[in-house]
Short mmCIF file of C-alpha atoms in Angstrom, two decimals:
data_model
loop_
_atom_site.label_atom_id
_atom_site.label_comp_id
_atom_site.label_asym_id
_atom_site.label_seq_id
_atom_site.Cartn_x
_atom_site.Cartn_y
_atom_site.Cartn_z
CA MET A 1 0.30 -0.27 0.58
CA ARG A 2 1.17 3.47 -0.59
CA TYR A 3 0.42 6.39 0.72
CA TYR A 4 0.45 10.18 -1.02
CA GLU A 5 -0.46 12.93 1.20
CA THR A 6 -1.50 16.03 -1.12
CA LEU A 7 -1.10 19.81 0.05
CA TYR A 8 -3.35 22.18 -1.89
CA ILE A 9 -4.21 25.83 -1.50
CA VAL A 10 -7.20 27.58 -1.40
CA ASN A 11 -8.42 31.56 -2.08
CA PRO A 12 -7.95 32.67 1.39
CA ASN A 13 -11.23 35.18 0.88
CA PHE A 14 -13.43 32.62 0.59
CA GLU A 15 -15.34 31.34 4.61
CA ASP A 16 -14.97 28.42 6.40
CA LYS A 17 -18.33 27.44 4.92
CA ARG A 18 -17.13 27.52 1.33
CA VAL A 19 -14.02 26.33 2.26
CA GLU A 20 -15.80 23.16 3.92
CA THR A 21 -17.73 22.87 0.68
CA ILE A 22 -14.58 22.19 -0.56
CA ILE A 23 -12.64 19.77 0.84
CA SER A 24 -15.78 17.77 0.80
CA GLU A 25 -15.78 18.02 -2.85
CA VAL A 26 -12.00 17.26 -3.16
CA GLY A 27 -12.61 14.13 -0.61
CA VAL A 28 -15.73 12.60 -3.09
CA GLU A 29 -13.27 13.26 -6.18
CA LEU A 30 -10.67 11.32 -4.46
CA GLN A 31 -13.52 8.49 -3.00
CA LYS A 32 -13.41 7.90 -6.67
CA THR A 33 -10.17 6.60 -6.28
CA ASN A 34 -10.82 4.03 -4.15
CA SER A 35 -8.45 5.94 -2.19
CA LYS A 36 -8.76 5.56 1.77
CA THR A 37 -8.22 9.37 3.32
CA ILE A 38 -6.52 9.28 6.91
CA ASN A 39 -6.60 13.20 7.76
CA HIS A 40 -8.06 16.03 5.85
CA HIS A 41 -8.37 19.54 7.51
CA VAL A 42 -6.92 22.97 6.80
CA TRP A 43 -3.19 23.18 7.72
CA GLY A 44 -3.51 26.63 8.42
CA LYS A 45 -3.41 30.49 6.54
CA LYS A 46 -0.08 31.05 5.60
CA ARG A 47 2.01 33.88 3.30
CA LEU A 48 2.50 32.62 0.35
CA ALA A 49 6.15 33.09 -0.61
CA TYR A 50 5.32 34.49 -3.56
CA PRO A 51 1.38 35.32 -5.09
CA ILE A 52 0.08 32.97 -7.18
CA GLN A 53 -3.07 33.66 -9.12
CA LYS A 54 -2.42 37.01 -7.44
CA GLN A 55 -3.27 36.36 -4.50
CA LYS A 56 -0.45 37.19 -1.81
CA TYR A 57 -1.86 34.52 1.07
CA GLY A 58 -3.73 31.48 0.80
CA THR A 59 -5.31 28.43 2.98
CA PHE A 60 -3.53 25.39 3.09
CA ILE A 61 -5.67 22.50 3.27
CA LEU A 62 -3.43 19.04 4.14
CA MET A 63 -5.06 15.49 2.45
CA GLN A 64 -2.68 11.85 3.45
CA TYR A 65 -4.57 9.03 2.31
CA ALA A 66 -4.05 5.42 1.19
CA GLY A 67 -2.98 5.61 -2.38
CA GLY A 68 -5.83 3.40 -4.70
CA GLU A 69 -5.63 2.88 -8.98
CA THR A 70 -3.15 4.89 -10.41
CA GLY A 71 -5.37 5.31 -13.80
CA SER A 72 -8.02 7.67 -11.89
CA MET A 73 -5.22 8.92 -9.78
CA ALA A 74 -3.68 10.68 -11.93
CA GLU A 75 -7.42 12.31 -13.39
CA PHE A 76 -7.69 13.43 -9.60
CA ASP A 77 -5.23 15.51 -10.16
CA THR A 78 -5.58 16.54 -13.31
CA TRP A 79 -9.76 17.02 -11.41
CA LEU A 80 -7.69 18.99 -9.24
CA LYS A 81 -5.11 21.42 -11.46
CA LEU A 82 -9.53 22.25 -13.35
CA ASN A 83 -10.62 23.36 -10.30
CA THR A 84 -10.96 27.30 -10.03
CA SER A 85 -11.09 26.81 -6.75
CA VAL A 86 -7.95 24.88 -5.90
CA LEU A 87 -4.72 27.44 -6.98
CA ARG A 88 -1.86 24.90 -6.35
CA HIS A 89 -1.57 21.29 -5.09
CA LEU A 90 1.74 19.10 -4.92
CA THR A 91 0.72 15.26 -4.39
CA THR A 92 3.87 13.36 -2.75
CA ARG A 93 4.38 10.19 -1.59
CA LEU A 94 4.88 8.66 2.11
CA GLU A 95 7.47 6.33 2.79
CA VAL A 96 5.52 5.09 5.91
CA GLU A 97 1.57 5.44 6.98
CA PRO A 98 0.52 9.07 8.32
CA PRO A 99 -0.13 9.31 12.00
CA LYS A 100 -4.42 9.40 12.14
CA ILE A 101 -4.85 13.38 13.77
CA ASP A 102 -8.08 13.00 14.67
CA ALA A 103 -8.80 17.14 15.74
CA PRO A 104 -7.42 18.96 12.92
CA VAL A 105 -5.47 21.97 14.43
CA PHE A 106 -5.65 24.81 13.28
CA GLU A 107 -2.67 27.44 12.20
CA LYS A 108 -2.33 29.45 15.64
CA THR A 109 -2.34 25.91 17.92
CA GLU A 110 -0.16 24.05 15.64
CA GLU A 111 2.68 26.30 14.30
CA LYS A 112 3.50 26.65 18.29
CA ALA A 113 2.90 22.78 19.13
CA THR A 114 5.44 22.71 15.94
CA GLU A 115 8.50 25.49 16.93
CA LYS A 116 8.30 24.06 20.49
CA PRO A 117 9.72 20.96 19.98
CA THR A 118 11.98 21.81 17.31
CA LEU A 119 13.71 24.48 18.90
CA GLU A 120 14.31 22.55 22.12
CA THR A 121 16.21 20.00 20.18
CA GLU A 122 18.72 22.46 17.62
CA GLU A 123 18.62 24.35 21.61
CA THR A 124 20.34 21.12 23.11
CA VAL A 125 21.87 19.62 20.21
CA GLU A 126 23.97 23.30 18.19
CA THR A 127 23.74 25.72 20.04
CA LYS A 128 25.40 27.80 17.59
CA GLU A 129 22.42 26.98 14.55
CA ALA A 130 19.77 28.26 18.07
CA PRO A 131 19.85 32.73 17.16
CA GLU A 132 19.02 32.26 13.55
CA GLU A 133 15.82 30.49 14.21
CA ALA A 134 14.61 33.54 16.97
CA PRO A 135 14.57 36.66 14.54
CA GLU A 136 12.92 33.82 12.25
CA SER A 137 10.33 33.04 14.50
CA SER A 138 9.10 36.45 14.81
CA GLU A 139 9.05 36.92 11.49
CA ASP A 140 6.12 34.14 11.39
CA GLU A 141 4.00 35.91 14.35
CA SER A 142 4.40 38.92 12.63
CA ILE A 143 2.35 37.11 9.64
CA ASP A 144 0.20 35.13 12.01
CA ASP A 145 -1.51 39.07 12.69
CA ASP A 146 -1.53 40.21 9.07
CA VAL A 147 -3.33 37.09 8.42
CA GLN A 148 -5.74 37.01 12.04
CA GLU A 149 -6.49 39.94 12.66
CA VAL A 150 -8.66 38.84 15.90
CA VAL A 151 -6.68 36.95 18.58
CA ALA A 152 -5.53 37.30 21.77
CA GLU A 153 -3.90 40.20 21.98
CA GLU A 154 -2.40 39.73 24.95
CA LYS A 155 -0.29 37.01 24.06
CA GLU A 156 0.77 38.57 21.24
CA THR A 157 1.94 41.48 22.38
CA SER A 158 4.70 39.87 25.61
CA GLU A 159 5.80 37.23 23.83
CA GLU A 160 7.00 39.73 21.04
CA THR A 161 8.65 42.13 23.44
CA VAL A 162 10.58 39.41 24.68
CA GLU A 163 11.57 38.28 21.30
CA THR A 164 12.77 41.93 20.24
CA GLU A 165 14.37 42.11 23.69
CA GLU A 166 16.67 39.09 22.65
CA ALA A 167 16.96 39.59 19.10
CA PRO A 168 19.30 42.64 18.50
CA GLU A 169 21.69 40.15 20.09
CA GLU A 170 20.83 37.16 18.53
CA VAL A 171 21.53 38.28 15.19
CA THR A 172 24.47 39.85 16.24
CA GLU A 173 25.75 35.84 16.39
CA SER A 174 24.34 34.46 13.88
CA ASP A 175 26.37 37.38 11.87
CA ASP A 176 29.36 36.15 13.37
CA THR A 177 28.56 32.68 12.45
CA GLU A 178 28.16 33.67 8.61
CA LYS A 179 31.00 34.74 8.47
CA GLU A 180 33.28 31.93 9.68
CA THR A 181 31.37 29.83 7.55
CA GLU A 182 32.24 32.12 4.88
CA MET B 1 40.91 32.40 13.84
CA ALA B 2 42.18 32.71 10.11
CA PHE B 3 43.14 29.29 9.97
CA THR B 4 40.35 27.18 12.63
CA SER B 5 38.76 24.76 10.58
CA ARG B 6 35.40 24.85 12.09
CA ARG B 7 34.56 20.52 11.76
CA LYS B 8 31.76 20.48 9.14
CA TYR B 9 28.83 18.14 9.78
CA CYS B 10 25.56 16.75 8.35
CA TYR B 11 23.06 18.55 10.34
CA PHE B 12 20.45 15.68 9.11
CA LYS B 13 22.66 12.55 10.82
CA GLU B 14 23.23 14.87 14.24
CA ASN B 15 19.97 14.73 14.88
CA ASN B 16 19.04 11.79 13.49
CA VAL B 17 16.82 12.55 10.49
CA SER B 18 16.17 10.86 8.08
CA ASP B 19 13.56 12.19 5.84
CA VAL B 20 12.97 15.81 5.14
CA ASP B 21 9.90 17.12 4.82
CA TYR B 22 8.85 20.09 2.19
CA LYS B 23 6.33 21.89 4.76
CA ASP B 24 9.20 22.26 7.56
CA VAL B 25 9.93 25.81 6.10
CA LYS B 26 11.68 27.00 9.36
CA LEU B 27 14.17 23.50 8.59
CA LEU B 28 14.82 24.22 4.90
CA ARG B 29 14.93 28.20 5.66
CA ARG B 30 18.78 27.74 7.11
CA PHE B 31 19.72 26.02 3.87
CA VAL B 32 18.30 29.01 0.88
CA ASN B 33 21.02 32.06 1.32
CA ASP B 34 19.37 35.81 1.50
CA GLN B 35 18.49 35.08 -1.97
CA GLY B 36 16.28 31.73 -1.08
CA LYS B 37 19.23 30.18 -3.40
CA ILE B 38 20.57 26.70 -2.49
CA MET B 39 23.73 26.38 -0.16
CA PRO B 40 25.86 24.29 -1.64
CA ARG B 41 27.35 20.84 0.39
CA ARG B 42 30.44 22.47 0.72
CA VAL B 43 29.27 25.32 2.95
CA THR B 44 26.26 23.39 4.96
CA GLY B 45 28.79 20.08 5.17
CA THR B 46 25.30 17.77 4.37
CA SER B 47 25.74 14.04 2.99
CA ALA B 48 24.95 13.88 -0.22
CA LYS B 49 22.24 11.54 0.89
CA MET B 50 20.54 13.78 2.53
CA HIS B 51 21.39 16.79 0.16
CA ARG B 52 19.56 15.39 -2.65
CA LYS B 53 16.59 14.88 -0.56
CA LEU B 54 16.84 18.52 0.89
CA VAL B 55 17.56 20.12 -2.10
CA ARG B 56 14.04 18.28 -3.28
CA ALA B 57 12.35 19.30 -0.77
CA ILE B 58 13.24 22.68 -1.02
CA LYS B 59 12.12 22.32 -4.84
CA GLN B 60 8.81 21.03 -3.49
CA SER B 61 7.64 23.75 -0.96
CA ARG B 62 8.65 26.09 -4.08
CA MET B 63 6.44 24.83 -6.11
CA ILE B 64 3.25 24.86 -3.33
CA GLY B 65 4.57 28.07 -2.38
CA LEU B 66 5.77 27.81 0.54
CA MET B 67 9.44 28.95 0.03
CA PRO B 68 10.57 31.44 -2.96
CA PHE B 69 12.62 31.15 -6.04
CA SER B 70 14.26 33.94 -5.71
CA ASP B 71 13.46 36.61 -2.86
CA THR B 72 15.41 39.85 -3.90
CA GLY B 73 13.74 41.86 -0.86
CA VAL B 74 11.43 43.58 -3.08
CA GLU B 75 7.58 43.24 -2.02
#
């Protein structure tokens, strides 16, 4: 059994209901390939690295499934391509069976959950690389501010102040490390 | 300072990472320069095996719009 993962981007201006209908439409279309859906949920609203169809942001939806018939899988791919509400999609093959996530995690909580463990491991293993991470996380938060206007403001402001205090020191450190590598 | 050689190491081997996820932009960002170009192996010290996987992941990430093809800093 082969496992696949499809990540697709939906117009960020769509309201939740419309996104849900798109998700169900894609799910129905996937069923035609006799695939078993394992996960299918919104990964989060993110800023795109470059504009796609004049959109600066995108709602990312992640879908993991056990592959069905290869012929109809190609049809599914073209269907996604022709679907106008899907800005872009990418299907990759997974080497191992993906774990099932029951409760879909939304952008805010998910990103922090993924950030923390990586930071911890990196800090413990190597202290030199860690400073590079900190400014990036502050960038990520600023992006989140743009996307989600209604968030718990108190938390973010407190975190940002902490990071801005740390940032200047760390930036200089990272510059040094970069020079060394060069 | 000038001639002290810093031991290069493969980040992925050090951390026992066998696969590179294209969705982990945070990780991939450290293997590209400011312009978004993929850094050479001689700079990052990544092993040949993992560099192949890394390059693949970065390119996939670019296709889906998570990472820039070219980042000149102009908005």
